[in-house]
Short mmCIF file of C-alpha atoms and ligand atoms in Angstrom, two decimals:
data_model
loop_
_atom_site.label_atom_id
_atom_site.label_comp_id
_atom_site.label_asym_id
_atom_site.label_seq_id
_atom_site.Cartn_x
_atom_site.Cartn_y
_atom_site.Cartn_z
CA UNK A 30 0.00 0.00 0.00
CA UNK A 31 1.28 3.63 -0.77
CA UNK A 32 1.91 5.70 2.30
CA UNK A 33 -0.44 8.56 2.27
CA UNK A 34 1.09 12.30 2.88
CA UNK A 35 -1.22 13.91 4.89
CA UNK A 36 -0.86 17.93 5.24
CA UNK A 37 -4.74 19.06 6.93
CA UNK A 38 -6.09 22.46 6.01
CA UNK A 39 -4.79 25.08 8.65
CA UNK A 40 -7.85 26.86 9.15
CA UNK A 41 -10.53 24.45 8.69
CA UNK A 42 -14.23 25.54 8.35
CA UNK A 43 -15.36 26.00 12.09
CA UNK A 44 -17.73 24.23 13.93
CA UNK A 45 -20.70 27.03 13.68
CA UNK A 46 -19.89 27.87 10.23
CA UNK A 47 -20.45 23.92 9.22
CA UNK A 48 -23.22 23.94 11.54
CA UNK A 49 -25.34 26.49 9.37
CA UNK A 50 -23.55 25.31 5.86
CA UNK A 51 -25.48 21.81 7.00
CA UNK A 52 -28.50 23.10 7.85
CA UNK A 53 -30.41 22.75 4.71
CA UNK A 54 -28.74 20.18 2.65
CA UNK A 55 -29.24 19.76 -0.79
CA UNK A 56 -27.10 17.42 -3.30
CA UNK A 57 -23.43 18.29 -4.46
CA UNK A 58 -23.29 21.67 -3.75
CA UNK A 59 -21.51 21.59 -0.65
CA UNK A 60 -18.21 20.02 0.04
CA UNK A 61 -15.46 19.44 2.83
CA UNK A 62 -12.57 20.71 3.51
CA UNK A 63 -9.86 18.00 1.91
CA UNK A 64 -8.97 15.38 -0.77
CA UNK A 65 -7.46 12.44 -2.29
CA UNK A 66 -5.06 12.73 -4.90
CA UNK A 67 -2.82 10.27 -6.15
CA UNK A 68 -0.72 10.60 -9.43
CA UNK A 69 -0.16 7.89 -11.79
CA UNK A 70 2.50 7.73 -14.40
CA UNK A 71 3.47 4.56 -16.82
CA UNK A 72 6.33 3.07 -15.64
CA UNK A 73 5.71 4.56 -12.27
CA UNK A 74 2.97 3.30 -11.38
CA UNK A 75 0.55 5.01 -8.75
CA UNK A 76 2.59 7.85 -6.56
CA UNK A 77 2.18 10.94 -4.81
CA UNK A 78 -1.13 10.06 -2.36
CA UNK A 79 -1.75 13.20 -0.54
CA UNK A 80 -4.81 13.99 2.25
CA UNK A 81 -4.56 17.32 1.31
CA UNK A 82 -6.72 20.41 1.30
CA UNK A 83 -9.56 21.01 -1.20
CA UNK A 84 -8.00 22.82 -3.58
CA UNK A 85 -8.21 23.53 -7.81
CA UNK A 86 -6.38 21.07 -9.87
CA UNK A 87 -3.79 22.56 -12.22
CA UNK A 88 -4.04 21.42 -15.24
CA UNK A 89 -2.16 22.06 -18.87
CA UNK A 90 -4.72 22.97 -21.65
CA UNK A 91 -3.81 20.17 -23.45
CA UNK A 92 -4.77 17.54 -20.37
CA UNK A 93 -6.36 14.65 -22.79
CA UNK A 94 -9.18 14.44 -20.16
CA UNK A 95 -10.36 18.23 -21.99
CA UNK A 96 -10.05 16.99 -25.37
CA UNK A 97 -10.68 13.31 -25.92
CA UNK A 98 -13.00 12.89 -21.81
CA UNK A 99 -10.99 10.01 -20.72
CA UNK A 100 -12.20 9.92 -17.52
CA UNK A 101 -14.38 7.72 -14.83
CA UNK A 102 -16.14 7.99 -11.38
CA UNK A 103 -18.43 6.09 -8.64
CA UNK A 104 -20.41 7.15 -6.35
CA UNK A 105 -20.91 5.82 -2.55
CA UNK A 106 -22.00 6.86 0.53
CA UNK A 107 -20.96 7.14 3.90
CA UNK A 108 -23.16 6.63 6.92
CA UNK A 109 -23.21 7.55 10.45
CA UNK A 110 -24.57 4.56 12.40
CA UNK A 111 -26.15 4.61 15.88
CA UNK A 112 -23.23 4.00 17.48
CA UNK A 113 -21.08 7.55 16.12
CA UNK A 114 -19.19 4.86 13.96
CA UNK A 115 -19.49 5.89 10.07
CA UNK A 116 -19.65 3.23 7.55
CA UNK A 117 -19.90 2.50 3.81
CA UNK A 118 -22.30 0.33 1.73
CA UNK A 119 -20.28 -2.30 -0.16
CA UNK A 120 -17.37 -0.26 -0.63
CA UNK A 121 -15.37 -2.97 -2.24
CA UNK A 122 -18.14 -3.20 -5.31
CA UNK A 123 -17.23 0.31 -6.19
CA UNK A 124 -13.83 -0.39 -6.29
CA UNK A 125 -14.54 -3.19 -8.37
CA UNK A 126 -16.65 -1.27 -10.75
CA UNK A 127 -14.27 1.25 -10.89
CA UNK A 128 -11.64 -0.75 -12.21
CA UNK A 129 -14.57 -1.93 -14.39
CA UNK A 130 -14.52 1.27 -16.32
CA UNK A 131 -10.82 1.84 -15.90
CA UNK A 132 -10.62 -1.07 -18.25
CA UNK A 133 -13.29 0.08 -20.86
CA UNK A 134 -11.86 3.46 -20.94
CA UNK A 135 -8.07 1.90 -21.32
CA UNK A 136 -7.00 3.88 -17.97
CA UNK A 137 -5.01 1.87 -15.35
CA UNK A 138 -6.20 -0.02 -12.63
CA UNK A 139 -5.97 1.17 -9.18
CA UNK A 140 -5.62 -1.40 -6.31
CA UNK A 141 -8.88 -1.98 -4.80
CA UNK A 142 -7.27 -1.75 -1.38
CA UNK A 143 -5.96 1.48 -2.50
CA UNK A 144 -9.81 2.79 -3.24
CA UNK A 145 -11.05 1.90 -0.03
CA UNK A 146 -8.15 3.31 1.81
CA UNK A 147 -8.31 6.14 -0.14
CA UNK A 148 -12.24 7.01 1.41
CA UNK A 149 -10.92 6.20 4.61
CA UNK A 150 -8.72 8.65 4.76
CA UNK A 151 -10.82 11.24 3.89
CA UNK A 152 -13.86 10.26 5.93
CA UNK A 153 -11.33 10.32 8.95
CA UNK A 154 -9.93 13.87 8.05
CA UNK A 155 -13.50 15.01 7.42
CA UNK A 156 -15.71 12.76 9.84
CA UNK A 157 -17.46 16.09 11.34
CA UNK A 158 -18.93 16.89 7.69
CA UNK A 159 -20.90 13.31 8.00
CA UNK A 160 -24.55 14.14 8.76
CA UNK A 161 -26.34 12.87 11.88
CA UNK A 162 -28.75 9.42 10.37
CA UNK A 163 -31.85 11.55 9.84
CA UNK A 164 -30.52 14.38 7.93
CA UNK A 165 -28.62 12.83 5.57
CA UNK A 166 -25.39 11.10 4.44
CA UNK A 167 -21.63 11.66 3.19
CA UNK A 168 -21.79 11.34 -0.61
CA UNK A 169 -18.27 10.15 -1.88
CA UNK A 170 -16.89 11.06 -5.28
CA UNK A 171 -14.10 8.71 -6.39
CA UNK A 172 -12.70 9.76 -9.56
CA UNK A 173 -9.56 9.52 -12.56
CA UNK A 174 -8.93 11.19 -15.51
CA UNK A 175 -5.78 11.92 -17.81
CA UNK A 176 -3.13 15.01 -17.15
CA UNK A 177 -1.21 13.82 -19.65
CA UNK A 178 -0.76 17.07 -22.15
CA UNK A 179 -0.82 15.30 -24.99
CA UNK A 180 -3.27 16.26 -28.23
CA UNK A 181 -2.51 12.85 -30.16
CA UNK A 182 -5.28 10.37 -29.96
CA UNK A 183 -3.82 7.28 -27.79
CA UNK A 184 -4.63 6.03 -24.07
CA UNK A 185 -2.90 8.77 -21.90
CA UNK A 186 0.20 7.99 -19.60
CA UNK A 187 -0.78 10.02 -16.89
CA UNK A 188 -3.76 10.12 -14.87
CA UNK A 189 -4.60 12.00 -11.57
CA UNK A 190 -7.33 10.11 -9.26
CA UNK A 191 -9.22 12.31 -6.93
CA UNK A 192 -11.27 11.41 -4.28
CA UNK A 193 -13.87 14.26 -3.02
CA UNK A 194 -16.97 14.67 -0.57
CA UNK A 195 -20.10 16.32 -0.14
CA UNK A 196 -22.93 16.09 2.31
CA UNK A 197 -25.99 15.34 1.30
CA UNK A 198 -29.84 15.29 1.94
CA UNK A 199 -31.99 14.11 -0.38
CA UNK A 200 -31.40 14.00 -4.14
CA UNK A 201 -34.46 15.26 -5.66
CA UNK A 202 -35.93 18.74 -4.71
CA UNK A 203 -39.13 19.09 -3.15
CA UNK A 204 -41.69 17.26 -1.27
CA UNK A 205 -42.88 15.78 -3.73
CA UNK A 206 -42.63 11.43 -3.47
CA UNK A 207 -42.49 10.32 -6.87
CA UNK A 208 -40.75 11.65 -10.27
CA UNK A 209 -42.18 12.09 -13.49
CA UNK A 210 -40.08 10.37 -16.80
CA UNK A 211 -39.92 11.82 -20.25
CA UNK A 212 -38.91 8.66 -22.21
CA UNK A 213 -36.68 9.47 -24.90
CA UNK A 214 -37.59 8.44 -28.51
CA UNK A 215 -35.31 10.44 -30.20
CA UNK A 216 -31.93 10.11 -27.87
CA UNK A 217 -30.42 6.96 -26.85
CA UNK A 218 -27.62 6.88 -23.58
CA UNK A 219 -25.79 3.79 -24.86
CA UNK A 220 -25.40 1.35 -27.44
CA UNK A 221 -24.44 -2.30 -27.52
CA UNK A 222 -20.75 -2.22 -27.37
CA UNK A 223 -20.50 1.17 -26.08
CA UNK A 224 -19.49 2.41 -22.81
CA UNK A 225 -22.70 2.48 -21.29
CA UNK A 226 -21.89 0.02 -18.43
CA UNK A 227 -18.75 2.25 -17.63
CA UNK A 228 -19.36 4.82 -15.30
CA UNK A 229 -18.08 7.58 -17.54
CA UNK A 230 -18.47 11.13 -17.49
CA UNK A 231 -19.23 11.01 -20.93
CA UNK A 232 -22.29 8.75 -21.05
CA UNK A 233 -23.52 11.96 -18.98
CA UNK A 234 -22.61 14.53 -21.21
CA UNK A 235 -24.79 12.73 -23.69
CA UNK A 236 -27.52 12.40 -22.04
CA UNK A 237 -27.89 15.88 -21.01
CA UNK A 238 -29.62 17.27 -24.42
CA UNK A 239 -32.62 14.50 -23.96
CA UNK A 240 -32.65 15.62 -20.35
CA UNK A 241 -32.91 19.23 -21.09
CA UNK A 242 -35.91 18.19 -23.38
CA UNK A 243 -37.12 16.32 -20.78
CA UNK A 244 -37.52 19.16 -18.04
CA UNK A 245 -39.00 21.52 -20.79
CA UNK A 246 -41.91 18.89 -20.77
CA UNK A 247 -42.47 19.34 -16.85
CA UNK A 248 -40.54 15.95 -16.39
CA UNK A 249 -37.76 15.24 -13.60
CA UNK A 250 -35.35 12.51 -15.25
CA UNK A 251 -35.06 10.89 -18.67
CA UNK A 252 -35.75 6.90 -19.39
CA UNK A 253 -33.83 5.69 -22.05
CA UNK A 254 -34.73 3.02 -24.14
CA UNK A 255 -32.02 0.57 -26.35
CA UNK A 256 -30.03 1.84 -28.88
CA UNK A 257 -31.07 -0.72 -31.73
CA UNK A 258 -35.00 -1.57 -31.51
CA UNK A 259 -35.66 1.50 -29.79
CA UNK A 260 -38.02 -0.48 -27.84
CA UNK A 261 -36.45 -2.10 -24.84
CA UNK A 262 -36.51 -0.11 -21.47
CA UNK A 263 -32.58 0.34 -20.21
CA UNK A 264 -32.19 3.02 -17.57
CA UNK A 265 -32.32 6.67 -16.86
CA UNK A 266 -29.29 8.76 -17.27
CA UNK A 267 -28.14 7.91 -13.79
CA UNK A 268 -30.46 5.11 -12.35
CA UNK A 269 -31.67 1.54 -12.85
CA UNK A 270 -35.17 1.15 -13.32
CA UNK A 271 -37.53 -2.00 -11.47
CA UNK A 272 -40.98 -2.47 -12.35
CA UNK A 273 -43.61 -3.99 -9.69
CA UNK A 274 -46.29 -6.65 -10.60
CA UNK A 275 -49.85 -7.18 -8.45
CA UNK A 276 -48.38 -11.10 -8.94
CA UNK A 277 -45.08 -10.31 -6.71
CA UNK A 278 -43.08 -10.43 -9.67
CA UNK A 279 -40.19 -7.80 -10.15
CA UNK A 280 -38.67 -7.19 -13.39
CA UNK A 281 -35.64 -5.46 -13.93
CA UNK A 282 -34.03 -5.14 -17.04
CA UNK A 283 -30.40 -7.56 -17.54
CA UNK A 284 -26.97 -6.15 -17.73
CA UNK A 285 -26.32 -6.52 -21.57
CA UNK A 286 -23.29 -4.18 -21.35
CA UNK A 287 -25.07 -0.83 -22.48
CA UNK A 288 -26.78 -0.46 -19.07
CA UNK A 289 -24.88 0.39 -16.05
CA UNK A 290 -24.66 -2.08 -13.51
CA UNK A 291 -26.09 -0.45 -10.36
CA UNK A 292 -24.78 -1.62 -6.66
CA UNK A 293 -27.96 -0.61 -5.57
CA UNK A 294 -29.80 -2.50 -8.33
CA UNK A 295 -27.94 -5.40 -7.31
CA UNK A 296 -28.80 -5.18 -3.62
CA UNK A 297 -32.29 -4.59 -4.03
CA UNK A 298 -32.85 -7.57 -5.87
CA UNK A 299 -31.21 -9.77 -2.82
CA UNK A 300 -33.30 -7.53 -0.44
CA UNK A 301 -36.51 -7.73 -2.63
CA UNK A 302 -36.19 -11.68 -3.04
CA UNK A 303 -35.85 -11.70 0.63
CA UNK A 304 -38.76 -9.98 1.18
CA UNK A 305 -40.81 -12.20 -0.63
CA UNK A 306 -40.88 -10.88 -4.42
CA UNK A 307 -39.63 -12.83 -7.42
CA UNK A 308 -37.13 -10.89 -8.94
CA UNK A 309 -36.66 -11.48 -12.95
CA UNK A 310 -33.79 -10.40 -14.87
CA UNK A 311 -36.09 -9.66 -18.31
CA UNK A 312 -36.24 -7.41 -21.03
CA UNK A 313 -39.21 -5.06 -20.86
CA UNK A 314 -40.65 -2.80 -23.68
CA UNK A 315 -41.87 0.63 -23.90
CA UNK A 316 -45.35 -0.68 -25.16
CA UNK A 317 -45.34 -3.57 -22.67
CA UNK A 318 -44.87 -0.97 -19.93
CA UNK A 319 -47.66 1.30 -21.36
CA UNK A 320 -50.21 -1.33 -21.58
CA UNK A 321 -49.26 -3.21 -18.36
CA UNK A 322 -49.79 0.75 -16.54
CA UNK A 323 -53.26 1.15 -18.43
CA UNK A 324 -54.43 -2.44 -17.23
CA UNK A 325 -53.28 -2.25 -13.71
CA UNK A 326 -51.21 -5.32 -14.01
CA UNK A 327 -48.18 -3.12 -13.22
CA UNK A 328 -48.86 -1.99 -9.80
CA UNK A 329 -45.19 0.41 -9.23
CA UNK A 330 -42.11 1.31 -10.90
CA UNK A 331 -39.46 3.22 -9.20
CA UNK A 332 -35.94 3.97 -10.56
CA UNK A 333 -32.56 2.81 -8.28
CA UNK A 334 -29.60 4.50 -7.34
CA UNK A 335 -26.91 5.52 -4.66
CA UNK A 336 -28.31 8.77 -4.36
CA UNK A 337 -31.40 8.72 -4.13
CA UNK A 338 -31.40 5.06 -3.13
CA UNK A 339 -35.04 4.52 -4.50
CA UNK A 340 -37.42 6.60 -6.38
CA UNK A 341 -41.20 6.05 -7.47
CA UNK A 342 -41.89 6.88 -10.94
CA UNK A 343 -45.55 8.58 -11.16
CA UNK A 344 -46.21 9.75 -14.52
CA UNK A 345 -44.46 8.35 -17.39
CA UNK A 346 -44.47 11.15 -20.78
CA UNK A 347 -42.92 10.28 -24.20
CA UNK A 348 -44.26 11.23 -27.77
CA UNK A 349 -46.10 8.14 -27.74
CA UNK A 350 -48.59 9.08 -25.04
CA UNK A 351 -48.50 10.20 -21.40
CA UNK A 352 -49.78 6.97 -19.16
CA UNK A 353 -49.99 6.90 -14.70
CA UNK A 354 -48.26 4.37 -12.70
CA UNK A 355 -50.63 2.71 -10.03
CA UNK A 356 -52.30 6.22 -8.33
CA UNK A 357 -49.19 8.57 -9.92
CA UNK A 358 -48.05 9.33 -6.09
CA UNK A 359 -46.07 5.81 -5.01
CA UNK A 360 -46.13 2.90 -3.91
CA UNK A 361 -45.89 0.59 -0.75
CA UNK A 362 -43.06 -2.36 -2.33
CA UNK A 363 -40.90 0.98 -3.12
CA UNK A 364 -41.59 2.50 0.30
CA UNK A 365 -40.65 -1.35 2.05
CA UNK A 366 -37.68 -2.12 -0.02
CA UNK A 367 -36.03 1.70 0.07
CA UNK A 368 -37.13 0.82 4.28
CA UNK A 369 -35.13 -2.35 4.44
CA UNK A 370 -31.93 -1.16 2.30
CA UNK A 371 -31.62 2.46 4.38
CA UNK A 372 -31.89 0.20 7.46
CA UNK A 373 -29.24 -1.74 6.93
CA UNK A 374 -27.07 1.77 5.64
CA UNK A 375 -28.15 2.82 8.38
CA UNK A 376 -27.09 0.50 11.15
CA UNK A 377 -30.66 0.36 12.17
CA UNK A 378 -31.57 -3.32 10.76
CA UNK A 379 -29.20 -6.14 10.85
CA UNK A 380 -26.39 -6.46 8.00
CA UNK A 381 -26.48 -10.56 7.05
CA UNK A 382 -24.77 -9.84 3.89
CA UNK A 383 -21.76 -8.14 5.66
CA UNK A 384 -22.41 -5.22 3.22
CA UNK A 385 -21.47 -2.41 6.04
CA UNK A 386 -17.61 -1.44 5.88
CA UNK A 387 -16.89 0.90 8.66
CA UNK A 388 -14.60 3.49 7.47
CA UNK A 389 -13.88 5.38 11.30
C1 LIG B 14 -24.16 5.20 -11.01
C2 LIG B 14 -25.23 4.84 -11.96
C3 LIG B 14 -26.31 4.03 -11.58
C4 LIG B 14 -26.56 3.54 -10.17
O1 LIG B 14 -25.51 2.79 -9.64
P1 LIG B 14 -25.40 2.61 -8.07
O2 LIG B 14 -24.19 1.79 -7.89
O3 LIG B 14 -26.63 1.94 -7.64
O4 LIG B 14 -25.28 3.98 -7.50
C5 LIG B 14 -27.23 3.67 -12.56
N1 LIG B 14 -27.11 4.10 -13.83
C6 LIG B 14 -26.10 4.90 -14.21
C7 LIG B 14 -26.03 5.34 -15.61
C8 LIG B 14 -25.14 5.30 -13.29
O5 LIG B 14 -24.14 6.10 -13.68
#
């Protein structure tokens, strides 16, 4: 393992000023006081890991990262449990997933150990900026792109990997329970082959022009559907999607390398078939969906991610018609499962899976 140099911010936020900064938390626009970095270079290897302050990255103009957006990220939380203790949620899957994309995106691997030490070390330097259980969590932003200045059109040599963190409430503004989709017809997020299972900051970047048509049809979030039918439900720009059947069935669809495969996808179907549901693995269509909503067959869908752990989907909108999921505000296998998964993030219902990691 590399040693870590750790040099802590001198003058720190104080206690009152964090106090108010915390009061009303919203998602990723407020951030501690330090970071990761560690520098990799080919030959080298990984070097340089500093605990530093937060601080601007200097970068050369001709970084590839600006011109050809080789770069990656996860996203993971950390929780403070009932004991002061904070803890992550399968820490190890991220750093897994990470290496994942590293690979897709022809970027080096970085030792898993080295990932979870890495959020260690800044959960310890910034374990005040963890919210108490009820207001909210640590959101963790692992991430690696390439310095190298370098305008030729090859993997890069050098990368930087940064590890930042943000407190966090809830991820959706408003009161309001459930989201409304816009399912794009026109825009797809990945194609077969594609990067769409890497967590790239580029599968974002596309999928912010649907998105923007999205929200100027009074919708929340974006469903995309697959690349070659245009007909197969995938995933929204940054969440899996589960669909709830009056027969106990859950369908989700299966990881055929254009959709991302979600941690808290995966958990939810060990959680949901321990609950009692039988969770499929299936391919699901647009018009399937639409006529399963109108008949009442399909009793909830809710979309699945880290930050927002689980949503309900109310309305569904697309050029093809506008349909209502169950009563449009929610359901109760949503409500149960989201229940049982923050419990165990929480520290508040047992762990059987050993999914907890405490961090300090
Ligand atoms: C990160 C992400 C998800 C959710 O993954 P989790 O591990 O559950 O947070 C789903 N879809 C996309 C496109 C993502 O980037």
């Amino acid at each position: 393992m590399l040693d870590f140099s750790i040099s802590p911010l001198l003058n720190p936020t104080s206690p009152d000023e964090r106090a108010a900064a915390m009061e009303q938390l919203g998602f990723g626009t407020l951030f501690t006081d330090h970071m990761v970095t560690i520098r990799y270079t080919q030959g080298q290897g990984w070097h340089d890991a500093v605990l530093g302050p937060r601080e601007p990255i200097a970068l050369d103009p001709a970084a590839a990262v600006l011109h050809y957006a080789q770069e990656i990220f996860e996203g993971l939380k950390a929780y403070r449990l009932p004991d002061g203790a904070i803890a992550s949620f399968r820490p190890q899957a991220n750093a897994e997933r990470f290496n994942q994309s590293a690979t897709r995106l022809a970027m080096p691997h970085l030792p898993e150990e080295l990932f979870v030490e890495s959020i260690r070390r800044l959960v310890a330097a910034d374990a005040d900026w963890v919210p108490d259980a009820d207001k909210g969590s640590l959101y963790l932003r692992p991430f690696m792109f390439a310095s190298e200045a370098f305008l030729g059109v090859r993997p890069a040599r050098e990368y930087i990997y940064c590890v930042i963190a943000s407190p966090v409430g809830g991820y959706f503004k408003g009161g309001k329970s459930t989201v409304t989709l816009w399912v794009s017809h026109d825009h797809v997020r990945a194609v077969p082959g594609g990067t769409g299972a890497a967590k790239c900051g580029g599968n974002y970047a596309a999928s912010l022009e649907p998105q923007a048509q999205g929200i100027a049809k009074g919708c929340d979030q974006v469903l995309f559907l697959d690349a070659v039918e245009r007909k197969w439900v995938e995933e929204l720009g940054g969440m899996n999607v589960m669909f709830v059947f009056t027969d106990g069935t859950i369908i989700t669809p299966p990881l055929n390398g254009s959709i991302l495969p979600g941690i808290t996808r995966d958990s939810l179907r060990t959680v949901a078939a321990e609950a009692g549901y039988t969770v499929k693995e299936q391919p699901y269509s647009f018009e399937q969906w639409q006529d399963d909503a109108k008949s009442g067959r399909l009793k909830e869908a809710f979309a699945c991610g880290t930050a927002a752990v689980i949503t309900s989907i109310g309305e569904v909108r697309s050029t093809r018609g506008d349909f209502v999921i169950g009563n449009g505000d929610g359901g109760e296998v949503a409500r149960l499962l989201r229940e049982a998964l923050v419990g165990i993030q929480l520290g508040t219902r047992p762990d059987p899976h050993g999914w907890m990691t405490t961090l300090a």
